[in-house]
Coordinates of C-alpha atoms in Angstrom, one line a residue:
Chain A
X187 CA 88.0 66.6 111.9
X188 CA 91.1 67.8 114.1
X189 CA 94.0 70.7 113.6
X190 CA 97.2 69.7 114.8
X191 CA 96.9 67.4 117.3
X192 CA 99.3 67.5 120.8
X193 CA 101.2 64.4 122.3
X194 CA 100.4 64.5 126.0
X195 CA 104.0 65.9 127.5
X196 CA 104.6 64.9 131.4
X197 CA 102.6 68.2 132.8
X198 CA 99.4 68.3 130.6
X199 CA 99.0 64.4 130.6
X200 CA 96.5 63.9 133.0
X201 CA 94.4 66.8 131.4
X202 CA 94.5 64.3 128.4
X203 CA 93.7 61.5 130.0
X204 CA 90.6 62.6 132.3
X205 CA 88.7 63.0 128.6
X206 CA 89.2 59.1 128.4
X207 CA 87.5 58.9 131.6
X208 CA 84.5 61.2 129.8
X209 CA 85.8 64.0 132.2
X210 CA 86.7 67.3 131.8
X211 CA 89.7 67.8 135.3
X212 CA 91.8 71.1 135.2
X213 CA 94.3 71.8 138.1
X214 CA 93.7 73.3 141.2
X215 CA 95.4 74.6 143.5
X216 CA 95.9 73.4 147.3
X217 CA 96.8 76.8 148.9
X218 CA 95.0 79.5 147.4
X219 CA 92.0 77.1 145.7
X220 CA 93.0 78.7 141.7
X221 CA 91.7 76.8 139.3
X222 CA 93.5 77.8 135.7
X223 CA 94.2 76.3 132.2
X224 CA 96.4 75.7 130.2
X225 CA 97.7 73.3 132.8
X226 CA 101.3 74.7 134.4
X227 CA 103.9 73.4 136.7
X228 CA 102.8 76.4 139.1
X229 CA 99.7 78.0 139.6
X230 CA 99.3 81.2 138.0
X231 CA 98.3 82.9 141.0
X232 CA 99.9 82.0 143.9
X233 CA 102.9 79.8 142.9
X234 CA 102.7 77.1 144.6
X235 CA 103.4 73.7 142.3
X236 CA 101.1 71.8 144.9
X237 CA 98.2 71.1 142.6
X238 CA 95.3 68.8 142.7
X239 CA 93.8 67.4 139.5
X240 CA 90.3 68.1 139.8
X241 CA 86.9 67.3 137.7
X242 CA 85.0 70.0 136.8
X243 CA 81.3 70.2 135.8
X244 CA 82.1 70.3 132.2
X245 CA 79.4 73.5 131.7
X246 CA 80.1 76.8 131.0
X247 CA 78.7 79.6 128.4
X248 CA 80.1 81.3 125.3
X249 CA 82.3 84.0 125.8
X250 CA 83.0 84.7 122.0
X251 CA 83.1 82.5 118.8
X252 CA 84.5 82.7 115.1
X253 CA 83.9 81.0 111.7
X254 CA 86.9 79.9 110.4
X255 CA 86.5 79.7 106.4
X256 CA 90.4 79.8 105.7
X257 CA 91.3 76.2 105.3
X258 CA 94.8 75.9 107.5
X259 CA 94.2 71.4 108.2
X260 CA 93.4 69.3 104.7
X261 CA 91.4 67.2 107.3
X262 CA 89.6 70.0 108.6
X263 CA 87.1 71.2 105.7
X264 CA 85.9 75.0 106.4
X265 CA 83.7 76.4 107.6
X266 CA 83.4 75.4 111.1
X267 CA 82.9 77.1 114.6
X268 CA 85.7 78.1 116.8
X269 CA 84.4 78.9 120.7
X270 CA 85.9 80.6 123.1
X271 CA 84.1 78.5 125.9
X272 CA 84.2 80.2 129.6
X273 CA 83.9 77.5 132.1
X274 CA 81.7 77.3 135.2
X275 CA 84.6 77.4 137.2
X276 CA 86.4 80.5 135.8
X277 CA 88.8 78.9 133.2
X278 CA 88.9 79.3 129.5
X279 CA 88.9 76.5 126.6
X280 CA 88.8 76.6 123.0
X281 CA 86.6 74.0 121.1
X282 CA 84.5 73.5 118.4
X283 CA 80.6 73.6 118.3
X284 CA 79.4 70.1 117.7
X285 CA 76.3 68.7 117.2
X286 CA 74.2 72.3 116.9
X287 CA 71.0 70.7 115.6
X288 CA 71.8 74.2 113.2
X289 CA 71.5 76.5 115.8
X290 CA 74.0 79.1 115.5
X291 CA 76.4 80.1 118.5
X292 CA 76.0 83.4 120.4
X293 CA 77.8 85.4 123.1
X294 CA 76.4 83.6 126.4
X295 CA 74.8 80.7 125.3
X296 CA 74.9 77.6 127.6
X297 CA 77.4 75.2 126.6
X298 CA 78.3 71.5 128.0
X299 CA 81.5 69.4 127.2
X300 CA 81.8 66.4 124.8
X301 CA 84.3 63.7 124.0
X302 CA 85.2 63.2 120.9
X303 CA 88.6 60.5 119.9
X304 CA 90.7 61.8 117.0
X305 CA 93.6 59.8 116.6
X306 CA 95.7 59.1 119.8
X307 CA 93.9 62.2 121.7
X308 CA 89.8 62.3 123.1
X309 CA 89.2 66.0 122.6
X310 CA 86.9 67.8 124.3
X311 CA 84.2 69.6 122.7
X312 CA 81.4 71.8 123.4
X313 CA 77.8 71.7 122.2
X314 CA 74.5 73.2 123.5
X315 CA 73.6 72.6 127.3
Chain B
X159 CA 105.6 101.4 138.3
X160 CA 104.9 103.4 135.3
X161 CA 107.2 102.7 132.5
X162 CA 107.4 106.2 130.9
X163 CA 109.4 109.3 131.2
X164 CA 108.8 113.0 131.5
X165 CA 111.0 115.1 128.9
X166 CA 109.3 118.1 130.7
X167 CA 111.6 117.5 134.0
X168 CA 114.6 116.8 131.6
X169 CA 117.0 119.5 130.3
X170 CA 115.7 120.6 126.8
X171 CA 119.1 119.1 125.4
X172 CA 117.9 115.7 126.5
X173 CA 115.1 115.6 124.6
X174 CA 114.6 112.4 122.1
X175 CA 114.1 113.1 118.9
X176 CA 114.2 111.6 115.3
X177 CA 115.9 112.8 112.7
X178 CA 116.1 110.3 110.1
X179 CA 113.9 107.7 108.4
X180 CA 114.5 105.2 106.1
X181 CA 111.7 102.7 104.3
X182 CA 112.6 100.1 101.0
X183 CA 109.9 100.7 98.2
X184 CA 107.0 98.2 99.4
X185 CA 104.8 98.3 96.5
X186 CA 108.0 97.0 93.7
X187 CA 109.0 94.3 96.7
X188 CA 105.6 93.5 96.8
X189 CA 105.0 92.3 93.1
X190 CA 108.9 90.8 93.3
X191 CA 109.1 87.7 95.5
X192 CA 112.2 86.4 95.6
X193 CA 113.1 83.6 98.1
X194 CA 117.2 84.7 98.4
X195 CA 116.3 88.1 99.7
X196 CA 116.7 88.1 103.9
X197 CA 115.0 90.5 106.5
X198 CA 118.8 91.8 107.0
X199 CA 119.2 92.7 103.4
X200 CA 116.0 94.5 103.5
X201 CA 117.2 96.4 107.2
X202 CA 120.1 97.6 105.5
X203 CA 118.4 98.8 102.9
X204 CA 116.4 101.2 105.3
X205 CA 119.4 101.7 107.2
X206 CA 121.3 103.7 104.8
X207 CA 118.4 106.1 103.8
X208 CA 117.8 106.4 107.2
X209 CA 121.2 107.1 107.9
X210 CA 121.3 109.7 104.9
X211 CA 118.3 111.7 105.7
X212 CA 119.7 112.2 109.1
X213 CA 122.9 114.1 107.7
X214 CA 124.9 111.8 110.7
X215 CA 128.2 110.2 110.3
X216 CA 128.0 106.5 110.8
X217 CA 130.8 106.6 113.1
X218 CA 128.0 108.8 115.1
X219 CA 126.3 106.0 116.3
X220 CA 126.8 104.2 119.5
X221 CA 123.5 101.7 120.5
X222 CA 121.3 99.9 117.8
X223 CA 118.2 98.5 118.3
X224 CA 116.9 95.3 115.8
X225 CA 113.7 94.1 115.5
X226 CA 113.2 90.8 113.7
X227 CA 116.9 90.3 113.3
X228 CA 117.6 87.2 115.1
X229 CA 121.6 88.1 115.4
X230 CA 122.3 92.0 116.1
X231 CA 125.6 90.9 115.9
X232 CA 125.5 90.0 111.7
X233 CA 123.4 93.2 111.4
X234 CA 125.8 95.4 113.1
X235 CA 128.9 93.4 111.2
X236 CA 126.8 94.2 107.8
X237 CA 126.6 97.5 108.6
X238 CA 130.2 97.8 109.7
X239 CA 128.8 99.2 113.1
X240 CA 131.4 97.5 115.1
X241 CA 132.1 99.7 117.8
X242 CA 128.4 100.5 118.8
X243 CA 128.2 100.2 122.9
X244 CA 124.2 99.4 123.3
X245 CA 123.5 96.8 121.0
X246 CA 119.7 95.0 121.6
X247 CA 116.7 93.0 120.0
X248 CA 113.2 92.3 119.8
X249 CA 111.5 90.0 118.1
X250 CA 109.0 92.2 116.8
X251 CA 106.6 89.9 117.6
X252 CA 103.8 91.1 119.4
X253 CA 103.9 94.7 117.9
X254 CA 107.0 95.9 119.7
X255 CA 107.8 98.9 117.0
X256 CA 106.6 101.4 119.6
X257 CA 108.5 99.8 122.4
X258 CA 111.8 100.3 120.0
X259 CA 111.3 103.6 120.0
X260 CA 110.2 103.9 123.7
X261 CA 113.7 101.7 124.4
X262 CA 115.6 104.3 122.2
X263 CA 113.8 107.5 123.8
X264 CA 114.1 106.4 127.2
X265 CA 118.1 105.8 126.7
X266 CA 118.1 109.3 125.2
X267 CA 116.7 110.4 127.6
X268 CA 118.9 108.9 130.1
X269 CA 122.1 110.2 128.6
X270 CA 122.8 106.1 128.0
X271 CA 123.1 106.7 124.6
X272 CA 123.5 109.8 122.3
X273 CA 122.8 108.9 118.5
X274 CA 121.3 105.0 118.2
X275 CA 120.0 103.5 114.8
X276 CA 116.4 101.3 115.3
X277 CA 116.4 98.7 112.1
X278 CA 113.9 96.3 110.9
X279 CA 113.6 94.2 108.4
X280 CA 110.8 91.4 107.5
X281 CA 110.9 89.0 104.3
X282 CA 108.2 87.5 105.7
X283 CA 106.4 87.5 101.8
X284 CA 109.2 85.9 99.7
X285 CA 109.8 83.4 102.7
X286 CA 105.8 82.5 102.7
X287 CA 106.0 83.4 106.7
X288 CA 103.0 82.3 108.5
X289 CA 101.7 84.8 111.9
X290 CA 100.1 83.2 114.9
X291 CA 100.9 79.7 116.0
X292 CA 103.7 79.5 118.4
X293 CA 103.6 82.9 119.5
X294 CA 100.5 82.1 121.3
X295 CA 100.9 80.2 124.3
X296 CA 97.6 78.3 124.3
X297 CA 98.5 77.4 120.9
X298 CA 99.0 73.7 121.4
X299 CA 95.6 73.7 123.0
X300 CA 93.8 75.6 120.7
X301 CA 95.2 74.2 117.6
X302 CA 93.6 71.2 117.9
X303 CA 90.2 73.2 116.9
X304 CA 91.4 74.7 113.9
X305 CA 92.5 78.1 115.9
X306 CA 95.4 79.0 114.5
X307 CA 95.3 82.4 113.5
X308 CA 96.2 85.6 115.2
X309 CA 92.9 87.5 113.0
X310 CA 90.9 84.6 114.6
X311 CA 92.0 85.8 118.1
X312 CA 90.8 89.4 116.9
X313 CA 87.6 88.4 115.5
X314 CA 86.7 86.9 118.7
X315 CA 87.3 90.1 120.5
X316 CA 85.6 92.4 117.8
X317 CA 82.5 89.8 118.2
X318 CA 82.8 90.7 122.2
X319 CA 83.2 94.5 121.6
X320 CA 79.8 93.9 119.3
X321 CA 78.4 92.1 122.1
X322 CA 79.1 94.6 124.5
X323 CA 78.3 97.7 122.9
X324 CA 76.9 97.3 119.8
X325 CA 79.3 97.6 117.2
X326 CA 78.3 97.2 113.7
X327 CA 80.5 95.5 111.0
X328 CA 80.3 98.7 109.1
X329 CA 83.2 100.6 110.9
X330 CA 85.2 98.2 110.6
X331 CA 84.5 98.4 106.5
X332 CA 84.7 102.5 107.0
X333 CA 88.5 101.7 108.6
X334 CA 89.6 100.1 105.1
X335 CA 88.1 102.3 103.0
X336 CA 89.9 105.0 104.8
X337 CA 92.9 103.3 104.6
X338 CA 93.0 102.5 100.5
X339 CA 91.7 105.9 100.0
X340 CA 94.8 107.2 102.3
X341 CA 97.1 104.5 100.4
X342 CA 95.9 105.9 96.8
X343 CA 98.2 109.3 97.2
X344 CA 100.8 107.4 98.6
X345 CA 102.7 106.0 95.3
X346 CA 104.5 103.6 97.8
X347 CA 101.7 101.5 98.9
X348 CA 100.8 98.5 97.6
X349 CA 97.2 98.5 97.4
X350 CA 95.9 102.0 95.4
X351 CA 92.3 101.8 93.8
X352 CA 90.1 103.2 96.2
X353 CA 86.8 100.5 97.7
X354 CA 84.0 100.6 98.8
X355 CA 81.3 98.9 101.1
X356 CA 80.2 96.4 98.6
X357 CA 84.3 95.7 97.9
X358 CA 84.5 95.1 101.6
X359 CA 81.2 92.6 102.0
X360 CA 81.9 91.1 98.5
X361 CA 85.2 90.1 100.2
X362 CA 84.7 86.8 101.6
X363 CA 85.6 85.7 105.5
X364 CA 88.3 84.9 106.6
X365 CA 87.6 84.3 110.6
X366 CA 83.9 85.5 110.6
X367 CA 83.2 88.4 111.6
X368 CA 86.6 89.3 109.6
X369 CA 86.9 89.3 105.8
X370 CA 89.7 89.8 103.5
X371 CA 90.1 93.6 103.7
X372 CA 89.9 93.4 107.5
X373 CA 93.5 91.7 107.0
X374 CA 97.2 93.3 106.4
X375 CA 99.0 92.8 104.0
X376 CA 102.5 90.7 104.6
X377 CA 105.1 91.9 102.7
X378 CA 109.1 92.3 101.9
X379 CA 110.2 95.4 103.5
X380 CA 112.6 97.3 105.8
X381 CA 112.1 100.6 108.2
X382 CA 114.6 102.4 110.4
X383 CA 114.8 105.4 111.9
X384 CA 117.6 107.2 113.9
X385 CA 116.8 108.9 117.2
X386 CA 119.4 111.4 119.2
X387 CA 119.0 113.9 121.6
X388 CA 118.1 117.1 121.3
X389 CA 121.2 118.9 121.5
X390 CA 122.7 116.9 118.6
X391 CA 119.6 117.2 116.9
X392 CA 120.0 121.1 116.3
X393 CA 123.0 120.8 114.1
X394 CA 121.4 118.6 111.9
X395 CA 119.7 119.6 108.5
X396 CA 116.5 118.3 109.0
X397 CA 113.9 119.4 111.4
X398 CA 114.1 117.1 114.5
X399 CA 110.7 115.4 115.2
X400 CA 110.9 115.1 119.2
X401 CA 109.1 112.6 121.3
X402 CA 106.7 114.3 123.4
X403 CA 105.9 111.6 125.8
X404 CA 106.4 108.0 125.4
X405 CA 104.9 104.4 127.2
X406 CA 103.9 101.2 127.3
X407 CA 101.4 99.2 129.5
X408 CA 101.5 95.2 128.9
X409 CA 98.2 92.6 129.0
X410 CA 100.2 89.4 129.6
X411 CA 97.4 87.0 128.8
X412 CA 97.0 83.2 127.6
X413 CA 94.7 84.2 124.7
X414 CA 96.5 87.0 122.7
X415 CA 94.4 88.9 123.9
X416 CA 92.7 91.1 126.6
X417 CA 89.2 90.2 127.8
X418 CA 88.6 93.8 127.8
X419 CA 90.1 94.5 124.0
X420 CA 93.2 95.9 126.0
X421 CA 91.0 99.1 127.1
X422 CA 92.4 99.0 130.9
X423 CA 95.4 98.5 129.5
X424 CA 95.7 101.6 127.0
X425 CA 93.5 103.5 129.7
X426 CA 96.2 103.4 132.1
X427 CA 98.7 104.5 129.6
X428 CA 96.6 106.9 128.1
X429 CA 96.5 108.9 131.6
X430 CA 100.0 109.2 132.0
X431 CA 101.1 109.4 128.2
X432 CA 99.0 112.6 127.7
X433 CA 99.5 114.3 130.8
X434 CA 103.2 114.2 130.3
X435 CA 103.0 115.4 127.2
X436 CA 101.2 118.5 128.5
X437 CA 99.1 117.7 125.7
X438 CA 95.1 116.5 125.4
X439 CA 93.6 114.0 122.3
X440 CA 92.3 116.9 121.2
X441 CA 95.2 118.4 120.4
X442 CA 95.8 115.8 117.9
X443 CA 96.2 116.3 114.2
X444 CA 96.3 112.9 113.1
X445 CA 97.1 109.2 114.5
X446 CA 99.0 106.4 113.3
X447 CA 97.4 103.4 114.9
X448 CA 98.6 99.8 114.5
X449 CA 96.2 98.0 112.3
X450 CA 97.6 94.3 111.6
X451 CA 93.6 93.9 111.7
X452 CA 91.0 96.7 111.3
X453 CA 90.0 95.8 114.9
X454 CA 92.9 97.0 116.5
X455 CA 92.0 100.3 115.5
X456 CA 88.2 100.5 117.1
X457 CA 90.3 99.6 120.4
X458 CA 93.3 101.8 120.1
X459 CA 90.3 104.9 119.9
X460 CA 88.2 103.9 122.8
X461 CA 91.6 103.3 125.1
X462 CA 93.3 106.3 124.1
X463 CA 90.2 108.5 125.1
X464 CA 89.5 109.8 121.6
X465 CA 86.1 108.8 121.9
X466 CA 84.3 106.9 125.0
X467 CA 84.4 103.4 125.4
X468 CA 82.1 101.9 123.0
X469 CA 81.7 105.0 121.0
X470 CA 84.1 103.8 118.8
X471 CA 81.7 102.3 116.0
X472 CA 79.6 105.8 115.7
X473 CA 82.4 107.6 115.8
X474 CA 84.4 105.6 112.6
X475 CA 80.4 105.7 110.4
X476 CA 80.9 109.8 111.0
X477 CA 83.8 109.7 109.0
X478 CA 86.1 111.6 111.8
X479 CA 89.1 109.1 111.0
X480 CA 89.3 109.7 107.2
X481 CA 91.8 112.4 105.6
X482 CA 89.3 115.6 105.5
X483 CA 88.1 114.2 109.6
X484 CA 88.4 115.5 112.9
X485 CA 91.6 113.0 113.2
X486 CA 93.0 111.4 109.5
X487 CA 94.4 107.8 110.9
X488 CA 96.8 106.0 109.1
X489 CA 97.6 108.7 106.2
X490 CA 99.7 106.3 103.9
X491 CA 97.1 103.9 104.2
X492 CA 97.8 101.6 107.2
X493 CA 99.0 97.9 107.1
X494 CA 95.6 96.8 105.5
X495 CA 96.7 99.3 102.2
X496 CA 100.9 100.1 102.3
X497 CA 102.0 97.6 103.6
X498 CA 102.7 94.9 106.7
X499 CA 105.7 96.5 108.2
X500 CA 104.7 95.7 112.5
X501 CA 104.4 99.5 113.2
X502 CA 107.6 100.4 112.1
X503 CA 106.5 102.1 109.0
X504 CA 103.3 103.9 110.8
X505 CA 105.8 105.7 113.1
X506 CA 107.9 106.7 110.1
X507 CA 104.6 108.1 108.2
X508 CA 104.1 110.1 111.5
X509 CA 107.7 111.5 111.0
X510 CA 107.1 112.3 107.4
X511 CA 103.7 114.4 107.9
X512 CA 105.4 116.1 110.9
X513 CA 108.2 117.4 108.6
X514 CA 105.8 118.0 106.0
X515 CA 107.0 115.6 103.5
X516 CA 103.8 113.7 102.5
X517 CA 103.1 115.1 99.3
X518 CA 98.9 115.0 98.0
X519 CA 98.5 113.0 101.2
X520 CA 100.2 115.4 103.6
X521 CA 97.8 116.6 106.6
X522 CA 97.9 120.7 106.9
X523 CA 99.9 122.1 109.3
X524 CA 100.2 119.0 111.3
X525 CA 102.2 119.6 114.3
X526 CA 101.4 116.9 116.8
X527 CA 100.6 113.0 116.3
X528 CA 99.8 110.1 118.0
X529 CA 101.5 106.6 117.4
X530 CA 100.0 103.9 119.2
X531 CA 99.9 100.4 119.4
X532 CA 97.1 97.9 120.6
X533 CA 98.9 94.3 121.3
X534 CA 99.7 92.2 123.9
X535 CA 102.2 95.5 124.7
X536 CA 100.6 98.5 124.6
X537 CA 103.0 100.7 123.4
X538 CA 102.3 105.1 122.3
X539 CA 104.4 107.8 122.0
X540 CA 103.5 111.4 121.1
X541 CA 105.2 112.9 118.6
X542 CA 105.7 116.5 117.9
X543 CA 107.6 119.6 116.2

């Protein structure tokens, strides 16, 4: 059901990748140990471009969410769930709620990252822990 | 360092004030798309009112600020400004309308500048413009999901705000009603007939937990304003509407957004905006607040200390923001009822009550107004008589 989907540019590539691999792997940095997203040439805190690709544990909890009922994609039928996912380790993603079971989202709830192809990309989601 | 200034250590004469404003007829642009019209038309439009209500010469004016205007060079050619010295623009993206006028204060104030003309101009309606998107630099990761839209990004933070203190829904329905029954004296706004609660839940979603009436309305228009400095401003015919105290305080974030609903942020401003003004929120006769959602405004109260943080809901279902209220907001009815204009035309509403020129809607004996704006810059200035 995807937006607009992104063609993996030269810095965000192995982000793209890793969800071939079934893993969710953000950058960290060697120096001062940040770990931030969207992925960068720098690290956001410290500067230094000496990142390390690193897995994650693909968990985290809802920090907000949205139902989108606007229809902006024709492939993307409303509604559906928009989550503002904070990771475990501090970062945050977007994603969709997949596979509820119809449970509805709220503020806090355990999440855990899913795979799902579309097109040329494997996209991580987020469903119930 | 703080990014504000302190007209109380300045000479008097240095004082910024405006003393002209201009605004194109919203409501006939709104019912009249037409794809040939540009934003610079529209800014030149504004321009010359604002230009005639000032009583200045043209030739008077040395800096210009454009917002929106990709090329300050064709404005100021279209205008036949060519000999300006200060010439600058913003994108308006981001709510910058306060930060034009903090720009244009703060080279007032430093004797950079003595009369400068702030234009903007927006066809975003006739041209079918869409918000959001590439302003947001997560965008390409976010779009993928279907999150696309900048009232998405603010219905995530009202849902927080909810979270956090308990919010209910219905303030944000009390902020439109407010707002259309505002916009229904003003015979320039587009929207007029006065809702209610069951207008704002019959609406239907747009980002849950926003619907329709949460939403501005994008429109054809054009806003300037002159400012000059006090000592030029006494000659003039009109009463000069100086600005008190004026700043800005930035949340530079990936998610269009503040984790906190930019509270720190307007907070921090808040302290020093006030204090330099010699003045306290309570001294307040009414507030223009940036509403390109009706979320901004619940934020824009807690973070400029009107009411405590997350005293904002309670303090909208008591009514104190409507016209007859401890504090009318948004007197011509806000972006959600006059029109989409990215602040410019709340500051010149603020102008207009201040000079007493607001007709049924005008707020008695007004003499001191807040203009602030909740965005990924923070921007207020006081304004006074």
């Amino acid at each position: 059901m995807p937006g607009l989907l992104p063609i993996p540019t030269e810095v965000d590539r192995p982000f793209w990748e890793a969800g071939r691999e079934g893993v969710l792997r953000l950058q960290r940095c060697a120096p001062c140990g940040h770990i931030f997203f969207p992925p960068g040439r720098r690290c956001v805190a410290c500067g230094s471009p000496d990142l390390h690709w690193t897995d994650m544990a693909g968990t985290g909890e809802i920090w907000s969410w949205v139902v989108m009922h606007k229809q902006y994609f024709a492939d993307m039928p409303t509604p559906y769930v928009v989550l503002r996912v904070k990771l475990t380790e501090g970062p945050y993603l977007m994603a969709n709620l997949v596979d509820a079971k119809g449970r509805a989202p709220e503020i806090g709830a355990r999440v855990r990252v899913v795979f799902q192809p579309e097109g040329d990309i494997v996209l991580p989601q987020f469903t119930f822990a | 360092m703080p990014s504000d200034f302190t007209p109380s250590k300045l000479t008097p004469d240095r004082i910024p004030c405006i003393v002209g404003v201009g605004t194109t007829p919203f409501r006939a642009l709104y019912r009249d798309i037409n794809p040939a019209r540009t934003d610079y038309d529209l800014a030149l439009d504004a321009f010359y009112v604002a230009l005639a209500d000032s009583g200045l010469e043209k030739r008077e004016i040395d800096s210009v600020i454009v917002a929106r205007l990709n090329s300050y060079l064709k404005f100021c050619a279209d205008a036949g400004l060519e000999d300006v010295n200060y010439v600058n623009f913003q994108s308006a993206g981001g709510s910058q309308s306060g930060v034009a006028l903090f720009q244009a204060a703060t080279l007032i104030q430093a004797g950079q500048a003595d009369v400068i003309a702030c234009v903007y101009g927006n066809s975003g309606r006739s041209s079918q413009v869409s918000y959001g998107g590439g302003a947001i630099p997560t965008s390409r990761y976010d779009d993928p999901y279907g999150m696309t839209s900048n009232g998405a990004y603010y219905g995530m933070l009202f849902r927080r705000h909810q979270h956090e203190f308990g919010t209910p829904i219905e303030a944000l329905a009390e902020i439109a009603i407010s707002n259309r029954a505002n916009a229904s004296l003003n015979p320039n706004a587009i929207m007029q007939t006065p809702i209610t609660r069951e207008d704002y839940f019959n609406a239907p979603f747009i980002a849950d937990p926003l619907r329709r009436l949460d939403y501005c309305l994008v429109n054809d228009g054009g806003v300037a304003y002159i400012v000059t400095s006090l000592e030029r401003a006494r000659d003039l015919k009109m009463t000069p509407v100086r600005v008190l105290s004026s700043g800005v305080s930035g949340v530079m974030s990936y998610y269009y957004g503040s984790d906190d609903c930019w509270f720190g942020a307007l907070d921090d401003l808040r302290g020093r905006l006030f204090a330099r003004a010699g003045v306290e929120p309570s001294d307040l006769d009414f507030a223009q607040m940036y509403d390109n959602f009706s979320t901004a405004i619940v934020f824009a109260l807690e973070g400029m200390g009107i009411c405590q943080r997350g005293e904002a809901g309670p303090w909208l279902l008591d009514g104190n923001h409507k016209r007859d209220g401890a504090l009318p907001i948004n007197t011509a009815g806000g972006h959600l009822s006059e029109s989409y204009m990215q602040g410019w035309a709340l500051t010149v509403e603020a102008v207009r009550q201040l000079r007493g020129e607001a007709g049924p809607r005008q707020v008695k004996d007004c003499e001191l107004a807040l203009d602030v704006t909740c965005s990924p810059i923070c921007s207020a200035n006081i304004l006074g008589l």
